[in-house]
């Protein structure tokens, strides 16, 4: 079985994330980045399926040169190979264009099982798995909190607010998992050293053989969405301190909650 995990390189959520002044896109080159935390659950799911049977896991990413770090992390965790789609023309692409690029790469890889995380920690849209499944003409079982692969059947448990449901599909298919699916493993020293010898291919848009019309859908100028304005989050203001010296503290707290419509 060929398993391909789609992994995204994102700015570190704990770092000072910024937007590029010239086009208001996320600055991925000037800040620290890493494999999206939510995609680590996808890598772990793929590795678990691999360990339970005969499978090969490839980590696929689309992004700037620094996005190679996302592939490296997947290889260190235990994936067998990596593919990095790198092309200046991709810059500024939205979810629609990203799904097009991924679907072309996945078709070239002849994936049997495509695994996504539930969303990206920078964009947070969570729509790309469904878009990719539509472009590839494959079924999708999404947001799995528990995944079971039995031969050609993939079964997930999806947990909602009021109930859980079981969904299954037949390979080949697109799968996405939630952050409840597993506990991603830490790369071992052996895994880190082994990753240095694993094959990683770099593909351009030309390698994906996109048609002129499809190429016209890629890049910021052709995106369906646009960041109109970016404003820094204002600093937190000092809170209100209530000193309960005369027994009036509870009343002041209730008044504060009521005035701010928290009650």
GROMACS .gro file of C-alpha atoms in nm:
model
  263
    1UNK     CA    1   0.000   0.000   0.000
    2UNK     CA    2   0.123   0.349  -0.087
    3UNK     CA    3   0.040   0.599   0.185
    4UNK     CA    4   0.102   0.969   0.128
    5UNK     CA    5   0.077   1.218   0.413
    6UNK     CA    6   0.014   1.578   0.310
    7UNK     CA    7   0.211   1.789   0.557
    8UNK     CA    8   0.227   2.166   0.583
    9UNK     CA    9   0.513   2.390   0.690
   10UNK     CA   10   0.372   2.664   0.914
   11UNK     CA   11   0.510   2.950   1.124
   12UNK     CA   12   0.579   2.851   1.482
   13UNK     CA   13   0.271   2.949   1.685
   14UNK     CA   14   0.492   3.043   1.979
   15UNK     CA   15   0.709   3.275   1.769
   16UNK     CA   16   0.645   3.627   1.642
   17UNK     CA   17   0.433   3.554   1.335
   18UNK     CA   18   0.423   3.824   1.069
   19UNK     CA   19   0.271   3.908   0.732
   20UNK     CA   20   0.466   4.027   0.430
   21UNK     CA   21   0.412   4.400   0.377
   22UNK     CA   22   0.409   4.374  -0.003
   23UNK     CA   23   0.118   4.129  -0.038
   24UNK     CA   24  -0.015   4.055   0.313
   25UNK     CA   25   0.065   3.685   0.286
   26UNK     CA   26   0.209   3.493   0.580
   27UNK     CA   27   0.583   3.548   0.614
   28UNK     CA   28   0.720   3.193   0.598
   29UNK     CA   29   1.080   3.277   0.514
   30UNK     CA   30   1.150   3.538   0.780
   31UNK     CA   31   1.016   3.351   1.082
   32UNK     CA   32   1.078   3.016   1.247
   33UNK     CA   33   0.864   2.739   1.102
   34UNK     CA   34   0.790   2.372   1.157
   35UNK     CA   35   0.566   2.083   1.059
   36UNK     CA   36   0.209   2.179   1.149
   37UNK     CA   37   0.122   2.022   1.484
   38UNK     CA   38  -0.208   1.893   1.346
   39UNK     CA   39  -0.026   1.716   1.063
   40UNK     CA   40   0.184   1.522   1.314
   41UNK     CA   41  -0.132   1.325   1.394
   42UNK     CA   42  -0.163   1.241   1.025
   43UNK     CA   43   0.198   1.119   1.011
   44UNK     CA   44   0.144   0.907   1.322
   45UNK     CA   45  -0.171   0.752   1.171
   46UNK     CA   46   0.015   0.662   0.852
   47UNK     CA   47   0.302   0.507   1.049
   48UNK     CA   48   0.060   0.304   1.261
   49UNK     CA   49  -0.106   0.166   0.947
   50UNK     CA   50   0.238   0.089   0.802
   51UNK     CA   51   0.346  -0.100   1.113
   52UNK     CA   52   0.029  -0.309   1.106
   53UNK     CA   53   0.084  -0.428   0.749
   54UNK     CA   54   0.280  -0.388   0.426
   55UNK     CA   55   0.294  -0.018   0.339
   56UNK     CA   56   0.526   0.262   0.236
   57UNK     CA   57   0.481   0.614   0.372
   58UNK     CA   58   0.572   0.927   0.175
   59UNK     CA   59   0.549   1.279   0.318
   60UNK     CA   60   0.435   1.540   0.063
   61UNK     CA   61   0.460   1.914   0.117
   62UNK     CA   62   0.407   2.227  -0.092
   63UNK     CA   63   0.589   2.545   0.004
   64UNK     CA   64   0.911   2.750   0.005
   65UNK     CA   65   1.258   2.611   0.063
   66UNK     CA   66   1.208   2.609   0.440
   67UNK     CA   67   0.914   2.370   0.395
   68UNK     CA   68   1.172   2.093   0.354
   69UNK     CA   69   1.181   2.093   0.736
   70UNK     CA   70   0.825   1.957   0.741
   71UNK     CA   71   0.934   1.663   0.525
   72UNK     CA   72   1.242   1.610   0.741
   73UNK     CA   73   1.031   1.587   1.058
   74UNK     CA   74   0.808   1.326   0.894
   75UNK     CA   75   1.110   1.123   0.788
   76UNK     CA   76   1.256   1.144   1.139
   77UNK     CA   77   0.929   1.011   1.279
   78UNK     CA   78   0.955   0.709   1.049
   79UNK     CA   79   0.826   0.789   0.700
   80UNK     CA   80   1.014   0.627   0.412
   81UNK     CA   81   1.044   0.908   0.156
   82UNK     CA   82   0.956   1.270   0.093
   83UNK     CA   83   0.841   1.495  -0.191
   84UNK     CA   84   0.867   1.874  -0.183
   85UNK     CA   85   0.679   2.074  -0.447
   86UNK     CA   86   0.884   2.392  -0.475
   87UNK     CA   87   0.813   2.667  -0.727
   88UNK     CA   88   0.815   3.047  -0.697
   89UNK     CA   89   0.487   3.063  -0.890
   90UNK     CA   90   0.307   2.890  -0.601
   91UNK     CA   91   0.351   3.185  -0.364
   92UNK     CA   92   0.020   3.328  -0.251
   93UNK     CA   93  -0.188   3.030  -0.362
   94UNK     CA   94  -0.512   2.977  -0.172
   95UNK     CA   95  -0.682   2.651  -0.070
   96UNK     CA   96  -0.830   2.599  -0.416
   97UNK     CA   97  -0.492   2.621  -0.590
   98UNK     CA   98  -0.323   2.418  -0.316
   99UNK     CA   99  -0.573   2.136  -0.365
  100UNK     CA  100  -0.497   2.142  -0.739
  101UNK     CA  101  -0.121   2.116  -0.683
  102UNK     CA  102  -0.160   1.841  -0.424
  103UNK     CA  103  -0.397   1.639  -0.642
  104UNK     CA  104  -0.150   1.648  -0.931
  105UNK     CA  105   0.135   1.537  -0.705
  106UNK     CA  106  -0.077   1.262  -0.547
  107UNK     CA  107  -0.179   1.131  -0.887
  108UNK     CA  108   0.188   1.116  -0.986
  109UNK     CA  109   0.268   0.929  -0.665
  110UNK     CA  110  -0.021   0.686  -0.730
  111UNK     CA  111  -0.129   0.701  -0.367
  112UNK     CA  112  -0.364   0.437  -0.229
  113UNK     CA  113  -0.428   0.620   0.097
  114UNK     CA  114  -0.393   0.998   0.134
  115UNK     CA  115  -0.377   1.123   0.494
  116UNK     CA  116  -0.436   1.480   0.613
  117UNK     CA  117  -0.454   1.649   0.949
  118UNK     CA  118  -0.780   1.821   1.043
  119UNK     CA  119  -0.654   2.163   0.935
  120UNK     CA  120  -0.350   2.387   0.936
  121UNK     CA  121  -0.246   2.588   1.238
  122UNK     CA  122  -0.192   2.899   1.027
  123UNK     CA  123  -0.492   2.899   0.789
  124UNK     CA  124  -0.727   2.679   0.988
  125UNK     CA  125  -0.969   2.627   0.698
  126UNK     CA  126  -0.981   2.245   0.696
  127UNK     CA  127  -1.126   2.227   0.343
  128UNK     CA  128  -0.829   2.095   0.143
  129UNK     CA  129  -0.891   1.721   0.210
  130UNK     CA  130  -1.243   1.745   0.065
  131UNK     CA  131  -1.118   1.948  -0.233
  132UNK     CA  132  -0.844   1.695  -0.306
  133UNK     CA  133  -1.084   1.402  -0.286
  134UNK     CA  134  -1.314   1.576  -0.535
  135UNK     CA  135  -1.030   1.649  -0.777
  136UNK     CA  136  -0.903   1.289  -0.758
  137UNK     CA  137  -1.252   1.141  -0.775
  138UNK     CA  138  -1.192   0.946  -0.455
  139UNK     CA  139  -1.412   0.893  -0.149
  140UNK     CA  140  -1.322   1.083   0.166
  141UNK     CA  141  -1.355   0.981   0.531
  142UNK     CA  142  -1.272   1.285   0.736
  143UNK     CA  143  -1.207   1.404   1.092
  144UNK     CA  144  -1.146   1.058   1.230
  145UNK     CA  145  -1.072   1.031   1.601
  146UNK     CA  146  -1.012   0.658   1.568
  147UNK     CA  147  -0.889   0.487   1.249
  148UNK     CA  148  -0.893   0.121   1.154
  149UNK     CA  149  -0.761  -0.022   0.826
  150UNK     CA  150  -0.871  -0.375   0.742
  151UNK     CA  151  -0.754  -0.486   0.400
  152UNK     CA  152  -0.915  -0.245   0.152
  153UNK     CA  153  -1.154  -0.095   0.406
  154UNK     CA  154  -1.080   0.217   0.608
  155UNK     CA  155  -1.313   0.276   0.902
  156UNK     CA  156  -1.317   0.581   1.128
  157UNK     CA  157  -1.504   0.693   1.435
  158UNK     CA  158  -1.601   1.057   1.413
  159UNK     CA  159  -1.687   1.226   1.742
  160UNK     CA  160  -1.931   1.515   1.736
  161UNK     CA  161  -2.069   1.737   2.010
  162UNK     CA  162  -2.365   1.510   2.088
  163UNK     CA  163  -2.285   1.175   1.926
  164UNK     CA  164  -2.024   0.960   1.755
  165UNK     CA  165  -2.062   0.801   1.414
  166UNK     CA  166  -1.874   0.530   1.225
  167UNK     CA  167  -1.786   0.589   0.860
  168UNK     CA  168  -1.603   0.359   0.623
  169UNK     CA  169  -1.474   0.364   0.269
  170UNK     CA  170  -1.275   0.147   0.031
  171UNK     CA  171  -0.923   0.219  -0.088
  172UNK     CA  172  -0.808   0.426  -0.262
  173UNK     CA  173  -0.942   0.715  -0.058
  174UNK     CA  174  -0.864   1.040   0.123
  175UNK     CA  175  -0.850   1.035   0.503
  176UNK     CA  176  -0.820   1.315   0.755
  177UNK     CA  177  -0.771   1.271   1.128
  178UNK     CA  178  -0.841   1.492   1.425
  179UNK     CA  179  -0.609   1.574   1.712
  180UNK     CA  180  -0.781   1.300   1.912
  181UNK     CA  181  -0.671   1.021   1.679
  182UNK     CA  182  -0.342   0.931   1.849
  183UNK     CA  183  -0.035   1.065   2.025
  184UNK     CA  184   0.239   1.157   1.774
  185UNK     CA  185   0.571   0.992   1.849
  186UNK     CA  186   0.891   1.182   1.914
  187UNK     CA  187   1.172   1.118   1.665
  188UNK     CA  188   1.431   0.888   1.820
  189UNK     CA  189   1.804   0.941   1.773
  190UNK     CA  190   1.804   0.641   1.541
  191UNK     CA  191   1.518   0.791   1.342
  192UNK     CA  192   1.692   1.126   1.313
  193UNK     CA  193   2.008   0.966   1.179
  194UNK     CA  194   1.818   0.734   0.944
  195UNK     CA  195   1.623   1.029   0.797
  196UNK     CA  196   1.943   1.170   0.649
  197UNK     CA  197   1.966   0.874   0.409
  198UNK     CA  198   1.603   0.864   0.300
  199UNK     CA  199   1.514   0.985  -0.051
  200UNK     CA  200   1.356   1.328  -0.092
  201UNK     CA  201   1.249   1.453  -0.436
  202UNK     CA  202   1.191   1.817  -0.527
  203UNK     CA  203   0.929   1.882  -0.795
  204UNK     CA  204   0.841   2.200  -0.978
  205UNK     CA  205   0.503   2.284  -1.132
  206UNK     CA  206   0.646   2.171  -1.467
  207UNK     CA  207   0.708   1.827  -1.318
  208UNK     CA  208   0.338   1.804  -1.234
  209UNK     CA  209   0.244   1.873  -1.598
  210UNK     CA  210  -0.024   2.127  -1.521
  211UNK     CA  211  -0.208   2.258  -1.825
  212UNK     CA  212  -0.186   2.631  -1.913
  213UNK     CA  213  -0.538   2.675  -1.774
  214UNK     CA  214  -0.441   2.506  -1.449
  215UNK     CA  215  -0.125   2.714  -1.420
  216UNK     CA  216  -0.350   3.017  -1.449
  217UNK     CA  217  -0.521   2.912  -1.127
  218UNK     CA  218  -0.200   2.909  -0.919
  219UNK     CA  219  -0.041   3.197  -0.729
  220UNK     CA  220  -0.157   3.499  -0.534
  221UNK     CA  221  -0.278   3.690  -0.841
  222UNK     CA  222  -0.522   3.409  -0.918
  223UNK     CA  223  -0.639   3.338  -0.564
  224UNK     CA  224  -1.010   3.342  -0.488
  225UNK     CA  225  -0.940   3.503  -0.152
  226UNK     CA  226  -0.738   3.808  -0.053
  227UNK     CA  227  -0.614   3.950   0.276
  228UNK     CA  228  -0.741   4.307   0.264
  229UNK     CA  229  -0.593   4.437   0.587
  230UNK     CA  230  -0.374   4.314   0.871
  231UNK     CA  231  -0.383   4.468   1.217
  232UNK     CA  232  -0.166   4.359   1.508
  233UNK     CA  233  -0.355   4.228   1.809
  234UNK     CA  234  -0.364   4.503   2.073
  235UNK     CA  235  -0.173   4.434   2.394
  236UNK     CA  236  -0.371   4.309   2.690
  237UNK     CA  237  -0.490   4.581   2.922
  238UNK     CA  238  -0.445   4.553   3.294
  239UNK     CA  239  -0.725   4.370   3.471
  240UNK     CA  240  -0.944   4.504   3.750
  241UNK     CA  241  -0.838   4.406   4.099
  242UNK     CA  242  -1.108   4.383   4.363
  243UNK     CA  243  -0.994   4.397   4.724
  244UNK     CA  244  -1.257   4.239   4.946
  245UNK     CA  245  -1.189   4.420   5.271
  246UNK     CA  246  -1.545   4.498   5.374
  247UNK     CA  247  -1.733   4.201   5.227
  248UNK     CA  248  -1.840   4.385   4.909
  249UNK     CA  249  -1.612   4.184   4.677
  250UNK     CA  250  -1.880   3.937   4.567
  251UNK     CA  251  -2.117   4.220   4.477
  252UNK     CA  252  -1.851   4.399   4.276
  253UNK     CA  253  -1.772   4.076   4.089
  254UNK     CA  254  -2.138   4.019   4.002
  255UNK     CA  255  -2.171   4.380   3.885
  256UNK     CA  256  -1.861   4.345   3.665
  257UNK     CA  257  -1.988   4.023   3.507
  258UNK     CA  258  -2.333   4.171   3.453
  259UNK     CA  259  -2.203   4.498   3.305
  260UNK     CA  260  -1.985   4.307   3.056
  261UNK     CA  261  -2.274   4.071   2.975
  262UNK     CA  262  -2.091   3.763   3.102
  263UNK     CA  263  -2.402   3.662   3.296
   0.00000   0.00000   0.00000
